[in-house]
CSV table of C-alpha atoms and ligand atoms in Angstrom, one decimal:
chain,number,residue,atom,x,y,z
A,1293,HIS,CA,0.0,0.0,0.0
A,1294,GLY,CA,2.9,2.3,0.7
A,1295,LEU,CA,3.5,3.4,-2.9
A,1296,LEU,CA,-0.2,4.0,-3.4
A,1297,GLY,CA,-0.7,6.9,-1.0
A,1298,GLU,CA,-3.8,7.4,1.1
A,1299,VAL,CA,-7.3,6.6,-0.1
A,1300,TRP,CA,-10.5,7.2,1.8
A,1301,ASP,CA,-10.6,5.4,5.2
A,1302,ASP,CA,-14.1,3.8,5.7
A,1303,GLU,CA,-14.0,4.7,9.4
A,1304,MET,CA,-13.8,8.5,9.0
A,1305,SER,CA,-15.5,10.4,11.8
A,1306,SER,CA,-16.1,14.0,12.7
A,1307,SER,CA,-13.3,13.8,15.3
A,1308,MET,CA,-10.8,13.5,12.4
A,1309,LEU,CA,-11.8,16.9,11.0
A,1310,GLY,CA,-10.1,20.2,11.5
A,1311,ASN,CA,-11.4,22.4,14.3
A,1312,ARG,CA,-13.6,24.7,12.3
A,1313,LEU,CA,-15.3,22.0,10.2
A,1314,ARG,CA,-15.7,19.7,13.3
A,1315,LYS,CA,-17.7,22.4,15.0
A,1316,VAL,CA,-19.9,23.0,12.0
A,1317,VAL,CA,-20.6,19.3,11.6
A,1318,GLN,CA,-21.2,18.9,15.4
A,1319,ASN,CA,-23.7,21.8,15.2
A,1320,TYR,CA,-25.6,20.0,12.4
A,1321,GLN,CA,-25.5,16.7,14.3
A,1322,ALA,CA,-27.2,18.4,17.2
A,1323,MET,CA,-29.8,20.3,15.1
A,1324,ASN,CA,-32.9,18.5,13.8
A,1325,LYS,CA,-34.5,20.8,11.2
A,1326,TYR,CA,-36.6,18.0,9.6
A,1327,GLY,CA,-37.8,16.3,12.8
A,1328,VAL,CA,-35.8,13.1,12.2
A,1329,GLU,CA,-36.9,10.3,14.5
A,1330,PHE,CA,-35.1,7.0,14.3
A,1331,SER,CA,-35.3,3.9,16.4
A,1332,GLY,CA,-34.4,0.3,16.2
A,1333,PRO,CA,-31.0,-1.2,15.8
A,1334,GLY,CA,-28.6,1.4,14.6
A,1335,GLY,CA,-24.8,1.6,14.5
A,1336,VAL,CA,-25.2,4.0,17.4
A,1337,SER,CA,-26.5,1.2,19.6
A,1338,GLY,CA,-23.7,-1.2,18.7
A,1339,ARG,CA,-24.9,-3.1,15.6
A,1340,PRO,CA,-22.2,-5.4,14.2
A,1341,LYS,CA,-20.4,-3.9,11.2
A,1342,LEU,CA,-21.9,-5.3,7.9
A,1343,SER,CA,-19.7,-6.4,5.0
A,1344,GLY,CA,-19.9,-4.6,1.7
A,1345,ALA,CA,-22.1,-7.3,0.2
A,1346,GLU,CA,-24.5,-7.1,3.2
A,1347,LEU,CA,-24.6,-3.4,2.9
A,1348,LEU,CA,-25.4,-3.6,-0.8
A,1349,CYS,CA,-28.3,-6.0,-0.1
A,1350,GLU,CA,-29.6,-3.9,2.6
A,1351,LEU,CA,-29.6,-0.9,0.3
A,1352,LYS,CA,-31.4,-2.9,-2.4
A,1353,GLU,CA,-34.0,-4.2,0.0
A,1354,LYS,CA,-34.8,-1.1,2.0
A,1355,VAL,CA,-34.5,1.7,-0.5
A,1356,SER,CA,-36.7,2.3,-3.5
A,1357,VAL,CA,-36.3,5.0,-6.0
A,1358,SER,CA,-39.7,6.5,-6.4
A,1359,THR,CA,-40.8,9.6,-8.2
A,1360,LEU,CA,-44.1,11.6,-8.2
A,1361,THR,CA,-46.6,10.7,-10.9
A,1362,SER,CA,-49.6,12.5,-12.1
A,1363,ASP,CA,-52.0,10.0,-10.4
A,1364,LEU,CA,-50.5,10.4,-6.9
A,1365,PRO,CA,-52.5,12.3,-4.3
A,1366,PRO,CA,-52.4,15.1,-3.3
A,1367,PHE,CA,-50.9,16.1,-6.6
A,1368,SER,CA,-53.5,14.3,-8.7
A,1369,SER,CA,-56.2,16.9,-7.7
A,1370,LEU,CA,-54.0,19.9,-8.5
A,1371,SER,CA,-54.5,21.8,-11.8
A,1372,TRP,CA,-50.9,21.1,-12.9
A,1373,ALA,CA,-50.9,17.4,-12.1
A,1374,ALA,CA,-50.9,16.5,-15.8
A,1375,THR,CA,-47.4,18.0,-16.2
A,1376,LEU,CA,-46.0,15.4,-13.9
A,1377,PRO,CA,-44.9,12.2,-15.7
A,1378,PRO,CA,-47.6,9.5,-15.9
A,1379,ALA,CA,-45.0,6.8,-15.1
A,1380,PRO,CA,-42.1,6.6,-12.6
A,1381,LEU,CA,-38.5,7.2,-13.6
A,1382,THR,CA,-37.5,3.6,-13.2
A,1383,SER,CA,-40.0,2.4,-15.7
A,1384,ASP,CA,-39.1,5.1,-18.3
A,1385,LEU,CA,-35.3,5.1,-18.1
A,1386,GLY,CA,-32.8,2.2,-18.5
A,1387,PRO,CA,-31.9,-0.5,-17.9
A,1388,TYR,CA,-28.4,0.5,-18.8
A,1389,ARG,CA,-25.4,-1.7,-18.8
A,1390,SER,CA,-22.6,0.6,-17.6
A,1391,CYS,CA,-23.1,4.0,-16.0
A,1392,ALA,CA,-21.1,6.9,-14.7
A,1393,VAL,CA,-21.9,9.2,-11.8
A,1394,VAL,CA,-19.8,12.4,-12.1
A,1395,SER,CA,-19.4,14.1,-8.7
A,1396,SER,CA,-18.7,17.8,-9.1
A,1397,ALA,CA,-15.5,17.7,-7.0
A,1398,GLY,CA,-12.6,20.0,-7.7
A,1399,SER,CA,-10.4,16.9,-8.1
A,1400,LEU,CA,-12.0,16.2,-11.5
A,1401,ARG,CA,-10.0,19.2,-12.8
A,1402,TYR,CA,-7.0,18.0,-14.9
A,1403,SER,CA,-8.2,14.4,-14.5
A,1404,GLY,CA,-8.4,13.6,-18.2
A,1405,LEU,CA,-11.4,11.3,-17.4
A,1406,GLY,CA,-13.7,12.8,-20.1
A,1407,LYS,CA,-13.3,9.9,-22.6
A,1408,GLU,CA,-13.8,7.2,-20.0
A,1409,ILE,CA,-16.9,8.9,-18.6
A,1410,ASP,CA,-18.5,9.3,-22.0
A,1411,SER,CA,-17.8,5.7,-22.9
A,1412,HIS,CA,-20.5,4.6,-20.4
A,1413,ASP,CA,-24.1,4.0,-21.6
A,1414,ALA,CA,-25.5,6.6,-19.3
A,1415,VAL,CA,-24.0,9.5,-17.4
A,1416,LEU,CA,-25.5,11.3,-14.4
A,1417,ARG,CA,-24.4,14.8,-13.5
A,1418,PHE,CA,-25.4,17.1,-10.7
A,1419,ASN,CA,-26.9,20.6,-10.3
A,1420,ALA,CA,-25.1,23.3,-12.2
A,1421,ALA,CA,-22.1,21.2,-13.3
A,1422,PRO,CA,-21.2,22.2,-16.9
A,1423,THR,CA,-19.6,20.1,-19.6
A,1424,THR,CA,-18.8,22.9,-22.1
A,1425,GLY,CA,-15.2,23.8,-21.7
A,1426,TYR,CA,-14.5,20.9,-19.4
A,1427,GLU,CA,-15.0,18.0,-21.8
A,1428,LYS,CA,-11.4,16.6,-21.4
A,1429,ASP,CA,-12.0,16.1,-17.7
A,1430,VAL,CA,-15.7,15.3,-17.3
A,1431,GLY,CA,-16.9,14.3,-20.8
A,1432,SER,CA,-19.9,15.8,-22.6
A,1433,LYS,CA,-22.7,13.2,-22.4
A,1434,THR,CA,-25.5,13.9,-20.0
A,1435,THR,CA,-28.2,11.3,-19.6
A,1436,ILE,CA,-29.7,12.4,-16.3
A,1437,ARG,CA,-29.1,15.6,-14.3
A,1438,LEU,CA,-30.0,15.5,-10.6
A,1439,ILE,CA,-30.8,19.0,-9.3
A,1440,ASN,CA,-31.8,20.2,-5.9
A,1441,SER,CA,-34.5,22.7,-5.2
A,1442,GLN,CA,-32.0,25.4,-4.2
A,1443,VAL,CA,-30.4,25.4,-7.6
A,1444,MET,CA,-33.9,25.5,-9.2
A,1445,ALA,CA,-34.8,28.5,-7.2
A,1446,SER,CA,-31.6,30.6,-7.3
A,1447,ASP,CA,-31.2,33.5,-9.6
A,1448,ASP,CA,-27.5,32.8,-10.1
A,1449,HIS,CA,-28.2,29.5,-11.8
A,1450,ARG,CA,-30.7,30.8,-14.4
A,1451,PHE,CA,-32.4,27.4,-14.1
A,1452,LEU,CA,-35.3,28.4,-16.4
A,1453,SER,CA,-33.3,29.8,-19.2
A,1454,SER,CA,-29.8,28.3,-19.2
A,1455,SER,CA,-29.0,25.6,-21.8
A,1456,LEU,CA,-27.0,23.8,-19.1
A,1457,TYR,CA,-30.1,22.0,-18.0
A,1458,SER,CA,-31.5,21.1,-21.5
A,1459,SER,CA,-29.8,17.8,-22.2
A,1460,GLY,CA,-31.0,14.5,-20.8
A,1461,ALA,CA,-33.7,13.9,-18.2
A,1462,LEU,CA,-34.0,16.1,-15.2
A,1463,VAL,CA,-34.6,14.8,-11.7
A,1464,ALA,CA,-35.3,17.2,-8.9
A,1465,TRP,CA,-35.4,16.8,-5.1
A,1466,ASP,CA,-36.2,18.9,-2.1
A,1467,PRO,CA,-35.7,18.1,1.6
A,1468,ALA,CA,-39.0,17.2,3.2
A,1469,PRO,CA,-39.8,16.6,6.9
A,1470,PHE,CA,-38.7,13.2,8.0
A,1471,SER,CA,-42.2,11.8,8.5
A,1472,ALA,CA,-43.1,12.5,4.9
A,1473,ASP,CA,-46.7,13.5,4.5
A,1474,LEU,CA,-46.8,14.8,0.9
A,1475,THR,CA,-49.4,17.4,1.7
A,1476,GLN,CA,-47.3,18.8,4.6
A,1477,TRP,CA,-44.2,18.8,2.3
A,1478,TYR,CA,-46.1,20.5,-0.5
A,1479,ASN,CA,-47.1,23.3,1.8
A,1480,ARG,CA,-43.6,23.6,3.4
A,1481,THR,CA,-40.9,22.8,0.9
A,1482,ASP,CA,-37.3,24.0,1.7
A,1483,TYR,CA,-37.3,25.9,-1.7
A,1484,PRO,CA,-40.1,26.5,-4.2
A,1485,ILE,CA,-39.6,23.2,-6.1
A,1486,PHE,CA,-43.1,22.9,-7.4
A,1487,LEU,CA,-43.4,26.5,-8.6
A,1488,GLN,CA,-40.1,26.2,-10.5
A,1489,TYR,CA,-41.1,22.8,-11.8
A,1490,GLN,CA,-44.3,24.2,-13.3
A,1491,ARG,CA,-42.5,27.1,-14.8
A,1492,TYR,CA,-39.8,24.9,-16.4
A,1493,ARG,CA,-42.4,22.5,-17.8
A,1494,ARG,CA,-44.2,25.3,-19.5
A,1495,LEU,CA,-40.9,26.5,-21.1
A,1496,HIS,CA,-39.6,23.0,-22.0
A,1497,PRO,CA,-42.6,20.7,-22.2
A,1498,LEU,CA,-40.8,17.9,-24.1
A,1499,GLN,CA,-37.9,17.3,-21.8
A,1500,PRO,CA,-38.4,14.4,-19.3
A,1501,PHE,CA,-38.5,15.9,-15.8
A,1502,TYR,CA,-39.1,13.9,-12.6
A,1503,ILE,CA,-39.4,14.8,-8.9
A,1504,LEU,CA,-38.1,12.3,-6.4
A,1505,HIS,CA,-40.5,11.1,-3.7
A,1506,PRO,CA,-39.0,12.5,-0.4
A,1507,ARG,CA,-39.3,9.1,1.2
A,1508,PHE,CA,-36.3,8.0,-1.0
A,1509,GLU,CA,-33.9,10.5,0.6
A,1510,TRP,CA,-34.8,9.5,4.1
A,1511,GLN,CA,-34.6,5.8,3.3
A,1512,VAL,CA,-31.0,6.4,2.1
A,1513,TRP,CA,-30.4,8.5,5.2
A,1514,GLN,CA,-31.5,5.6,7.4
A,1515,ARG,CA,-29.1,3.2,5.7
A,1516,ILE,CA,-26.2,5.5,6.5
A,1517,GLN,CA,-27.2,6.1,10.1
A,1518,ASP,CA,-27.9,2.4,10.8
A,1519,ASN,CA,-24.4,1.6,9.6
A,1520,MET,CA,-22.4,4.3,11.4
A,1521,ALA,CA,-21.0,4.2,14.9
A,1522,GLU,CA,-21.9,7.8,15.7
A,1523,PRO,CA,-24.9,10.0,15.2
A,1524,ILE,CA,-24.8,11.6,11.7
A,1525,GLN,CA,-26.2,14.9,10.6
A,1526,LYS,CA,-30.0,14.8,10.7
A,1527,ASN,CA,-30.2,16.3,7.1
A,1528,PRO,CA,-30.8,14.5,3.8
A,1529,PRO,CA,-27.8,12.8,2.1
A,1530,SER,CA,-26.0,14.8,-0.6
A,1531,SER,CA,-27.0,14.7,-4.2
A,1532,GLY,CA,-23.9,12.6,-4.8
A,1533,LEU,CA,-25.2,9.6,-2.8
A,1534,LEU,CA,-28.8,10.0,-3.9
A,1535,GLY,CA,-27.7,10.0,-7.6
A,1536,THR,CA,-25.5,7.0,-7.0
A,1537,VAL,CA,-28.3,5.0,-5.5
A,1538,LEU,CA,-30.6,6.2,-8.3
A,1539,MET,CA,-28.2,4.8,-10.9
A,1540,MET,CA,-27.8,1.6,-9.0
A,1541,SER,CA,-31.5,1.0,-9.6
A,1542,LEU,CA,-31.1,1.7,-13.4
A,1543,CYS,CA,-27.7,0.2,-14.3
A,1544,ASP,CA,-25.9,-3.1,-14.2
A,1545,THR,CA,-22.6,-1.4,-13.1
A,1546,VAL,CA,-22.1,2.1,-11.7
A,1547,HIS,CA,-18.8,3.9,-11.8
A,1548,VAL,CA,-18.7,6.9,-9.5
A,1549,TYR,CA,-16.0,9.5,-10.2
A,1550,GLU,CA,-14.2,11.6,-7.6
A,1551,PHE,CA,-16.7,11.0,-4.8
A,1552,LEU,CA,-13.9,9.2,-3.0
A,1553,PRO,CA,-11.0,11.6,-3.7
A,1554,SER,CA,-8.1,10.5,-5.9
A,1555,ARG,CA,-4.5,11.6,-5.7
A,1556,ARG,CA,-5.8,14.8,-7.1
A,1557,LYS,CA,-7.6,15.5,-3.8
A,1558,THR,CA,-8.0,19.3,-3.4
A,1559,GLU,CA,-9.9,21.8,-1.4
A,1560,LEU,CA,-11.2,23.3,-4.7
A,1561,CYS,CA,-14.9,22.8,-4.1
A,1562,HIS,CA,-16.1,22.2,-7.7
A,1563,TYR,CA,-14.2,21.6,-10.9
A,1564,TYR,CA,-16.0,24.5,-12.5
A,1565,GLN,CA,-15.6,27.3,-9.9
A,1566,ARG,CA,-12.7,29.0,-8.2
A,1567,PHE,CA,-14.0,28.5,-4.7
A,1568,TYR,CA,-12.1,26.6,-2.0
A,1569,ASP,CA,-13.7,24.9,1.0
A,1570,ALA,CA,-12.9,21.5,2.6
A,1571,ALA,CA,-16.6,21.2,3.6
A,1572,CYS,CA,-17.5,20.5,-0.1
A,1573,THR,CA,-15.6,17.2,0.1
A,1574,LEU,CA,-16.1,16.4,3.8
A,1575,GLY,CA,-19.6,17.7,4.4
A,1576,ALA,CA,-21.2,20.2,6.7
A,1577,TYR,CA,-25.0,20.2,6.2
A,1578,HIS,CA,-25.0,16.8,4.5
A,1579,PRO,CA,-23.7,13.7,6.3
A,1580,LEU,CA,-21.1,13.4,3.4
A,1581,LEU,CA,-18.3,12.0,5.5
A,1582,TYR,CA,-20.5,9.0,6.4
A,1583,GLU,CA,-21.8,8.7,2.9
A,1584,LYS,CA,-18.3,8.2,1.7
A,1585,ASN,CA,-17.6,5.6,4.5
A,1586,LEU,CA,-20.6,3.6,3.2
A,1587,VAL,CA,-19.5,3.9,-0.5
A,1588,LYS,CA,-16.0,2.9,0.4
A,1589,ARG,CA,-17.3,-0.2,2.2
A,1590,MET,CA,-19.5,-1.1,-0.8
A,1591,ASN,CA,-16.8,-0.5,-3.5
A,1592,GLN,CA,-16.0,-3.5,-5.6
A,1593,GLY,CA,-13.1,-1.8,-7.4
A,1594,SER,CA,-9.5,-1.5,-6.1
A,1595,ASP,CA,-7.9,1.1,-4.0
A,1596,ARG,CA,-5.7,1.8,-6.9
A,1597,ASP,CA,-8.7,2.8,-9.0
A,1598,ILE,CA,-9.7,5.2,-6.3
A,1599,TYR,CA,-6.2,6.6,-6.1
A,1600,THR,CA,-5.5,7.1,-9.8
A,1601,HIS,CA,-9.0,7.6,-11.2
A,1602,GLY,CA,-11.1,8.6,-8.2
A,1603,ARG,CA,-13.2,5.7,-9.4
A,1604,VAL,CA,-15.5,3.5,-7.3
A,1605,THR,CA,-17.3,0.5,-8.9
A,1606,LEU,CA,-20.7,-0.5,-7.5
A,1607,PRO,CA,-23.0,-3.3,-8.8
A,1608,GLY,CA,-26.5,-2.4,-9.9
A,1609,PHE,CA,-29.3,-3.8,-7.8
A,1610,ARG,CA,-30.5,-6.2,-10.5
A,1611,LYS,CA,-27.0,-7.8,-10.5
A,1612,LEU,CA,-27.1,-8.6,-6.9
A,1613,ASN,CA,-28.0,-12.0,-5.5
A,1614,CYS,CA,-29.3,-11.3,-2.1
B,528,C5P,O1,-22.1,20.6,-4.8
B,528,C5P,P1,-23.0,19.6,-5.5
B,528,C5P,O2,-24.0,19.0,-4.6
B,528,C5P,O3,-23.6,20.2,-6.7
B,528,C5P,O4,-22.1,18.4,-6.0
B,528,C5P,C1,-22.6,17.2,-6.4
B,528,C5P,C2,-22.1,16.1,-5.5
B,528,C5P,O5,-20.8,15.8,-5.7
B,528,C5P,C3,-22.3,16.5,-4.0
B,528,C5P,O6,-23.6,16.3,-3.5
B,528,C5P,C4,-21.3,15.5,-3.3
B,528,C5P,O7,-21.8,14.3,-3.1
B,528,C5P,C5,-20.2,15.4,-4.4
B,528,C5P,N1,-19.0,16.3,-4.2
B,528,C5P,C6,-17.9,15.8,-3.5
B,528,C5P,N2,-16.9,16.6,-3.2
B,528,C5P,C7,-16.8,17.9,-3.7
B,528,C5P,C8,-17.9,18.4,-4.4
B,528,C5P,C9,-19.0,17.6,-4.6
B,528,C5P,O8,-18.0,14.7,-3.0
B,528,C5P,N3,-15.7,18.6,-3.5
């Protein structure tokens, strides 16, 4: 291992962070904005550590990628219900053989991974991550773009007018209260996801556009907490992990790039912006540190792949024999 250098350690905890970030993370760990209640056997109460294969099966069995459809109450009785897709994402997209999930990490800069990323059958990108001007490092194919409601609502991102969002299918999400009652969420979203959705649909009626059922994000959250030895932030997982699990339900094999940092590890937040903050890679609001522990444990690729390519290899759910 000596020549390889360090790759992500699957036992990272908030105590290993620098002073400033540790305090931010601890604040979020104590806060409970979404009313998270969890019970039953969790890592916190001393559950035995599961193997990677066991974790994968747990994820497959306990998490389902669902999206809002036009026949789902309370949306079905709203005037704009017909703009929601009639069928769920998982019946419209895929199955794909090989997929790429492109984190937006600064370590993708100068990676030269563009060709490899584009060689996959489907490519998932996040939020405002561009390809134009960065093709050598991140490729140019976009099959699915996962966006959060904050990006949809922010003036800076020109969500309604920018061509950045026009390729592939869009999938949006917004943090809902933990005990997800869709009506309560509809009346109290974090950002105006439904207003922006309706506006976007009017401007781009032909582009496929899904909204994740908020149950999904909390199912994923529960898998992280149940498998960690300390309380994690009581906030939804980052787009990075949500997108990875989404692709695991559509693809035979999922390659995730620079979620676990390679030798190019940097405090540069995004490959497309000159902004530096270790919180982008280690998490503050999101339980990102623990997400990475989980992904490291499930990785079926080698540590060398992580070190040189920032690449993790995960099996799709259909490929698992549980
Ligand atoms: O910042 P944004 O959420 O748009 O980035 C997409 C995802 O990429 C994040 O949710 C996170 O999972 C991952 N990421 C990362 N390290 C970074 C930047 C992003 O792991 N430095």
